[in-house]
Amino acid sequence: MKIAVVGTGYVGLVAGAGFADMGSDVVCADIDADKIAMLQRGEIPIYEPGLEKLIAHNVREGRLSFTTDVPTAVAGGTVVLLAVGTPPLADGSADLSFTFQAAETVARALTGFAVIVTKSTVPVGTGDTIEAIARKHASYEFVVVSNPEFLKEGDAVSDFMKPDRIIVGTSDARALAILQALYAPFTRSSDRMLVMDRRSAELTKYAANAMLATRISFMNDLANLCDAVGADIECVRKGLGSDARIGTKFLYAGVGFGGSCFPKDLRAAIKTGHEASVPLRVLEAVVAVNDGQKHRLAEDIRRCFHGDLAGKRIALWGLAFKPGTDDLREAPALVVAEDLLAAGAEVVATDPVAIPAAQALLGQRVRFVASNYACAEGADALALITEWRDYRRPNFQRLAGLMRGKAVFDGRNIWEPADVCAAGLEYHGIGRTQRV
Ligand code: NAD
C-alpha cells in the first residue's frame, strides 16, 4: 500500500517511519525545505528515542522517502495522512489554516480513489470542512476519515508501534477496510481498533488530553493544599493511586504541564465549548491551575531568599517540557527562567538534549552548561524542572560541596527529602512541607 504523509513533524515522521516499518511504501512531504533536506541527508530534525534507527532502516530498504513536493507524495497513494500542525491562535482556537491548505493541495494532487486521514488534532467538525474543501478541488473519489494520534513525545516510536487503541472515525465501509488493512500489522495480538463516527473520533482526542491534564492540575491543587495544612502530597498520591478505580498514572504534582499538546488542546476544547454554548468549566479550572503552577517554583525560590534574588545564582536542571524530548513548546522551564530573570537572578541551566532549542528562545540571558554538576557549581539554589533519568539519583554530598547555597527545589518530587537533608542541603518539594 502506498501512503503519503503530509506534514513531517513529530507525528508525521513517526507515523511515516512506523507504517514503512510494517511494509508500506511511504513518502513523507513537508513544506519546510530545511527539514526535508536534513532528512534526505539522513539527519533527524527532532530528538526522539529510536526514531533515527527506524528511519535509517526503512530508507535503506527503499520504503521511506522525503520530499518538499506534496503532489509527488500524494500521486498514486491509497492513503494520505494529514499530520500538519494545528497551533493555537490568540483566542485559544486551533489554527486550521495549515490543515485546510494541505487538504486543498492533496485534493488537487489525487490520481485516483484515496482515503484522506486526519491525524492532526482538530476540533469537532473539521472533517466536514476538509471534505468540503477536497470536494471543490478533487477530480477523483475520496473519503475523509478521522484517525487521531495518541503517541507521546519521548516514547513516540513505541506508542505508535504498540498503540493502546486506534480510533477510526468513519461511516464509509470502503475507507474502513483500507484502514483495517493499514493497521492490521499493529493489531495482530488483539483488536484495538475502535470505529465510530467522525465527530466522536475528533472529540475523543481532546477528551483524552483533557482528562490527563485534569489529573495533573488536580494533584497540583492538592499539593498546594498539602503545603498549607502540613500534609505530604507524595503520601496522598500513593494512597489515591492504589485505588484501582483511580490508578497511578498522571497523578504527579509538579511545576505544571507544558508541551505542544495539552495546553493548546485544552484551550481549543474550551473554545469549542463556548462556541457550542456549553462552557467546559472543569477544563477552564484545569488551565487556570496550570497557569498558576508554572509560576510557583520561582515564587518558592524568591520566598526562600526573602523576596530578594538580585545577584543570586540559580541552577536549573532540565529545560524540555518532559524527559525524552528536546521540545520546549510551553515548557514550564521557560516560565521559571523568565520569572527568575525578572526578579534579578542569574540563571544557569542544563539539559541532556534541549540546550540548543532553549538557547534559541532564551539567548544570552541564561548561561547554558552541558554537565549538571558544572551547572550547580557556585549556585545559591538548585531547581529540578525536568525529571530526566540523569537527575534521578544525584550525589547530594558532591552537590553540597559544589554549591554556594543550600537550597534545593525538587520541582518533580523525585528526590527523597531525607537524602537531600543528610548532605546538609535544604529540601523544598511541591506539596511536601511536612517532610522537611
Ligand atoms: P509539528 O509542528 O512538529 O509538525 C507539523 C509539520 O507540518 C511541520 O513540519 C510543518 O512544516 C508541516 N506543514 C505545515 N503545513 C504544511 C503543508 N501545507 N504541507 C506540508 N507540510 C506542512 O507538529 P506535530 O507535533 O507533529 O503535530 C501535528 C499534529 O498532531 C497537531 O495537530 C498535534 O496537535 C497533533 N499531535 C501531536 C502530538 C505530539 O506529541 N507532538 C501527539 C499527538 C497529536
Short mmCIF file of C-alpha atoms in Angstrom, two decimals, residues 113-369:
data_model
loop_
_atom_site.label_atom_id
_atom_site.label_comp_id
_atom_site.label_asym_id
_atom_site.label_seq_id
_atom_site.Cartn_x
_atom_site.Cartn_y
_atom_site.Cartn_z
CA PHE A 113 -9.51 6.98 -5.13
CA ALA A 114 -7.85 7.77 -1.79
CA VAL A 115 -8.62 7.88 1.90
CA ILE A 116 -7.65 11.23 3.40
CA VAL A 117 -6.84 10.55 7.03
CA THR A 118 -6.73 13.40 9.55
CA LYS A 119 -4.04 12.52 12.10
CA SER A 120 -3.66 16.09 13.35
CA THR A 121 -5.68 17.06 16.42
CA VAL A 122 -8.58 19.07 15.04
CA PRO A 123 -11.80 20.45 16.55
CA VAL A 124 -15.08 18.63 16.09
CA GLY A 125 -16.48 19.16 12.63
CA THR A 126 -13.12 19.86 10.93
CA GLY A 127 -13.51 16.64 8.92
CA ASP A 128 -16.65 18.14 7.34
CA THR A 129 -14.71 21.24 6.25
CA ILE A 130 -11.82 19.16 4.92
CA GLU A 131 -14.35 17.13 2.95
CA ALA A 132 -15.96 20.28 1.51
CA ILE A 133 -12.56 21.73 0.52
CA ALA A 134 -11.47 18.47 -1.07
CA ARG A 135 -14.75 18.11 -2.96
CA LYS A 136 -14.15 21.51 -4.52
CA HIS A 137 -10.69 20.60 -5.81
CA ALA A 138 -10.57 16.82 -6.35
CA SER A 139 -11.12 15.09 -9.66
CA TYR A 140 -11.28 11.65 -8.04
CA GLU A 141 -13.35 10.00 -5.33
CA PHE A 142 -12.08 10.22 -1.76
CA VAL A 143 -13.23 9.68 1.82
CA VAL A 144 -12.14 11.84 4.77
CA VAL A 145 -11.52 9.81 7.94
CA SER A 146 -10.55 10.95 11.44
CA ASN A 147 -7.74 8.91 12.99
CA PRO A 148 -6.33 10.97 15.86
CA GLU A 149 -2.84 10.18 17.08
CA PHE A 150 -2.16 9.34 20.73
CA LEU A 151 1.63 8.99 20.73
CA LYS A 152 3.56 10.89 23.38
CA GLU A 153 6.85 12.63 22.76
CA GLY A 154 9.79 10.84 24.34
CA ASP A 155 8.11 7.47 23.80
CA ALA A 156 6.61 8.14 20.39
CA VAL A 157 8.04 5.20 18.48
CA SER A 158 6.89 2.56 20.93
CA ASP A 159 3.50 4.27 21.38
CA PHE A 160 2.99 4.24 17.64
CA MET A 161 4.18 0.69 17.12
CA LYS A 162 2.19 -0.67 20.09
CA PRO A 163 -0.88 1.56 20.38
CA ASP A 164 -3.34 1.17 23.27
CA ARG A 165 -6.10 1.85 20.79
CA ILE A 166 -6.60 3.04 17.23
CA ILE A 167 -9.56 5.35 16.87
CA VAL A 168 -11.10 5.45 13.42
CA GLY A 169 -13.90 7.89 12.71
CA THR A 170 -15.77 6.98 9.54
CA SER A 171 -19.06 5.56 8.37
CA ASP A 172 -17.63 4.53 4.98
CA ALA A 173 -17.09 0.77 4.61
CA ARG A 174 -14.50 1.10 1.85
CA ALA A 175 -12.37 3.53 3.82
CA LEU A 176 -12.69 1.38 6.92
CA ALA A 177 -11.48 -1.72 5.07
CA ILE A 178 -8.41 0.19 3.87
CA LEU A 179 -7.60 1.44 7.38
CA GLN A 180 -8.09 -2.04 8.79
CA ALA A 181 -5.58 -3.36 6.25
CA LEU A 182 -3.17 -0.49 7.02
CA TYR A 183 -3.28 -1.10 10.75
CA ALA A 184 -3.52 -4.93 10.61
CA PRO A 185 0.19 -5.38 11.45
CA PHE A 186 -0.29 -3.25 14.60
CA THR A 187 -3.34 -5.11 15.87
CA ARG A 188 -2.33 -8.73 15.42
CA SER A 189 -2.27 -9.70 19.10
CA SER A 190 -5.59 -8.02 19.94
CA ASP A 191 -8.07 -5.93 18.03
CA ARG A 192 -7.53 -2.44 19.35
CA MET A 193 -9.36 -0.56 16.64
CA LEU A 194 -12.41 1.40 17.78
CA VAL A 195 -14.63 2.52 14.95
CA MET A 196 -17.02 5.41 15.45
CA ASP A 197 -18.48 8.41 13.66
CA ARG A 198 -16.02 11.09 12.59
CA ARG A 199 -17.11 13.78 15.05
CA SER A 200 -16.85 11.44 18.03
CA ALA A 201 -13.34 10.43 16.91
CA GLU A 202 -12.29 14.07 16.68
CA LEU A 203 -13.66 14.78 20.15
CA THR A 204 -12.13 11.64 21.71
CA LYS A 205 -8.64 13.04 21.19
CA TYR A 206 -9.48 16.26 23.05
CA ALA A 207 -11.25 14.29 25.78
CA ALA A 208 -8.18 12.11 26.35
CA ASN A 209 -5.77 15.03 26.66
CA ALA A 210 -8.25 16.94 28.81
CA MET A 211 -8.62 14.03 31.23
CA LEU A 212 -4.86 13.58 31.62
CA ALA A 213 -4.31 17.30 32.14
CA THR A 214 -7.16 17.37 34.67
CA ARG A 215 -5.42 14.75 36.80
CA ILE A 216 -2.23 16.81 36.82
CA SER A 217 -3.95 20.08 37.78
CA PHE A 218 -5.98 18.25 40.43
CA MET A 219 -2.77 16.97 42.02
CA ASN A 220 -1.14 20.40 41.83
CA ASP A 221 -4.14 21.94 43.56
CA LEU A 222 -3.96 19.28 46.26
CA ALA A 223 -0.18 19.75 46.60
CA ASN A 224 -0.67 23.42 47.35
CA LEU A 225 -3.24 22.45 49.97
CA CYS A 226 -0.77 19.93 51.43
CA ASP A 227 1.74 22.73 51.94
CA ALA A 228 -0.86 24.87 53.66
CA VAL A 229 -2.13 22.16 56.01
CA GLY A 230 1.07 20.20 56.65
CA ALA A 231 0.43 17.06 54.60
CA ASP A 232 2.70 15.29 52.09
CA ILE A 233 1.35 15.05 48.53
CA GLU A 234 3.54 12.01 47.87
CA CYS A 235 1.74 10.07 50.61
CA VAL A 236 -1.60 11.29 49.31
CA ARG A 237 -0.63 10.29 45.77
CA LYS A 238 0.26 6.75 46.79
CA GLY A 239 -2.92 6.39 48.82
CA LEU A 240 -5.02 7.76 46.00
CA GLY A 241 -3.39 5.84 43.14
CA SER A 242 -3.69 2.48 44.88
CA ASP A 243 -7.45 2.66 44.33
CA ALA A 244 -7.94 0.51 41.22
CA ARG A 245 -10.72 2.82 40.07
CA ILE A 246 -8.27 5.73 40.03
CA GLY A 247 -4.93 4.16 39.05
CA THR A 248 -1.43 5.53 39.47
CA LYS A 249 -0.79 7.34 36.21
CA PHE A 250 -0.71 11.12 35.75
CA LEU A 251 -1.03 11.77 39.48
CA TYR A 252 2.21 13.67 39.94
CA ALA A 253 2.32 17.15 41.39
CA GLY A 254 4.99 19.38 39.91
CA VAL A 255 5.72 22.54 38.01
CA GLY A 256 2.68 22.27 35.74
CA PHE A 257 2.20 20.69 32.33
CA GLY A 258 3.53 22.08 29.07
CA GLY A 259 4.31 20.69 25.64
CA SER A 260 2.83 21.04 22.22
CA CYS A 261 -0.46 19.31 23.02
CA PHE A 262 -2.08 19.68 26.46
CA PRO A 263 -2.07 23.50 26.72
CA LYS A 264 -3.22 24.12 23.15
CA ASP A 265 -5.72 21.27 23.06
CA LEU A 266 -7.33 22.34 26.32
CA ARG A 267 -7.71 25.89 25.12
CA ALA A 268 -9.16 24.68 21.80
CA ALA A 269 -11.63 22.39 23.62
CA ILE A 270 -12.70 25.30 25.85
CA LYS A 271 -13.25 27.43 22.73
CA THR A 272 -15.33 24.67 21.15
CA GLY A 273 -17.43 24.54 24.32
CA HIS A 274 -18.06 28.27 24.21
CA GLU A 275 -18.99 28.14 20.55
CA ALA A 276 -21.48 25.38 21.33
CA SER A 277 -22.80 27.33 24.37
CA VAL A 278 -21.59 24.51 26.63
CA PRO A 279 -18.80 26.06 28.72
CA LEU A 280 -16.33 23.39 29.86
CA ARG A 281 -15.89 24.71 33.40
CA VAL A 282 -13.70 21.87 34.64
CA LEU A 283 -11.23 22.48 31.82
CA GLU A 284 -11.23 26.21 32.45
CA ALA A 285 -10.17 25.47 36.03
CA VAL A 286 -7.53 22.99 34.86
CA VAL A 287 -5.92 25.66 32.68
CA ALA A 288 -6.12 28.31 35.41
CA VAL A 289 -4.47 25.99 37.98
CA ASN A 290 -1.75 25.11 35.49
CA ASP A 291 -1.02 28.73 34.60
CA GLY A 292 -0.56 29.46 38.31
CA GLN A 293 1.52 26.35 38.93
CA LYS A 294 4.10 27.28 36.31
CA HIS A 295 4.98 30.35 38.42
CA ARG A 296 5.02 28.51 41.70
CA LEU A 297 8.60 27.26 41.70
CA ALA A 298 10.09 30.70 41.04
CA GLU A 299 7.83 32.13 43.79
CA ASP A 300 9.07 29.46 46.23
CA ILE A 301 12.67 30.31 45.35
CA ARG A 302 12.02 34.02 45.82
CA ARG A 303 10.37 33.43 49.18
CA CYS A 304 13.32 31.33 50.28
CA PHE A 305 15.59 34.32 49.66
CA HIS A 306 13.20 36.71 51.43
CA GLY A 307 11.99 38.20 48.14
CA ASP A 308 15.44 39.30 47.00
CA LEU A 309 17.04 37.35 44.18
CA ALA A 310 19.35 40.12 42.98
CA GLY A 311 22.79 38.60 42.37
CA LYS A 312 21.66 35.12 43.37
CA ARG A 313 22.74 32.33 41.05
CA ILE A 314 20.01 29.76 40.43
CA ALA A 315 20.83 26.48 38.66
CA LEU A 316 18.07 24.82 36.63
CA TRP A 317 18.21 21.10 35.88
CA GLY A 318 16.06 20.25 32.88
CA LEU A 319 14.52 22.51 30.25
CA ALA A 320 12.46 20.25 27.97
CA PHE A 321 8.77 20.07 28.86
CA LYS A 322 9.33 16.44 29.79
CA PRO A 323 12.12 13.86 29.62
CA GLY A 324 12.91 12.17 26.31
CA THR A 325 12.38 15.20 24.09
CA ASP A 326 14.01 18.48 23.13
CA ASP A 327 10.59 20.08 22.69
CA LEU A 328 10.25 23.35 24.59
CA ARG A 329 6.77 24.35 23.47
CA GLU A 330 5.01 25.82 26.54
CA ALA A 331 7.68 24.26 28.75
CA PRO A 332 7.40 25.25 32.45
CA ALA A 333 11.19 25.79 32.47
CA LEU A 334 10.74 28.83 30.25
CA VAL A 335 8.33 30.41 32.74
CA VAL A 336 10.61 29.61 35.68
CA ALA A 337 13.63 31.08 33.90
CA GLU A 338 11.76 34.24 32.88
CA ASP A 339 10.41 34.75 36.42
CA LEU A 340 13.84 34.30 37.97
CA LEU A 341 15.46 36.68 35.46
CA ALA A 342 12.73 39.26 36.07
CA ALA A 343 13.49 39.00 39.80
CA GLY A 344 17.15 39.80 39.11
CA ALA A 345 18.61 36.31 39.49
CA GLU A 346 21.49 34.92 37.45
CA VAL A 347 20.19 31.75 35.75
CA VAL A 348 22.43 28.82 34.78
CA ALA A 349 20.70 25.90 33.08
CA THR A 350 21.37 22.42 31.77
CA ASP A 351 19.50 19.71 29.88
CA PRO A 352 20.68 16.49 28.25
CA VAL A 353 19.26 17.42 24.80
CA ALA A 354 17.29 20.68 24.85
CA ILE A 355 20.09 23.26 25.26
CA PRO A 356 20.19 24.29 21.56
CA ALA A 357 16.40 24.76 21.48
CA ALA A 358 16.49 26.72 24.77
CA GLN A 359 19.37 28.87 23.57
CA ALA A 360 17.27 29.88 20.56
CA LEU A 361 14.49 31.06 22.90
CA LEU A 362 16.35 32.47 25.91
CA GLY A 363 19.55 33.60 24.20
CA GLN A 364 22.39 35.09 26.20
CA ARG A 365 20.23 35.90 29.22
CA VAL A 366 20.72 32.39 30.55
CA ARG A 367 24.08 30.63 30.77
CA PHE A 368 23.88 27.06 29.46
CA VAL A 369 26.16 24.33 30.77
#
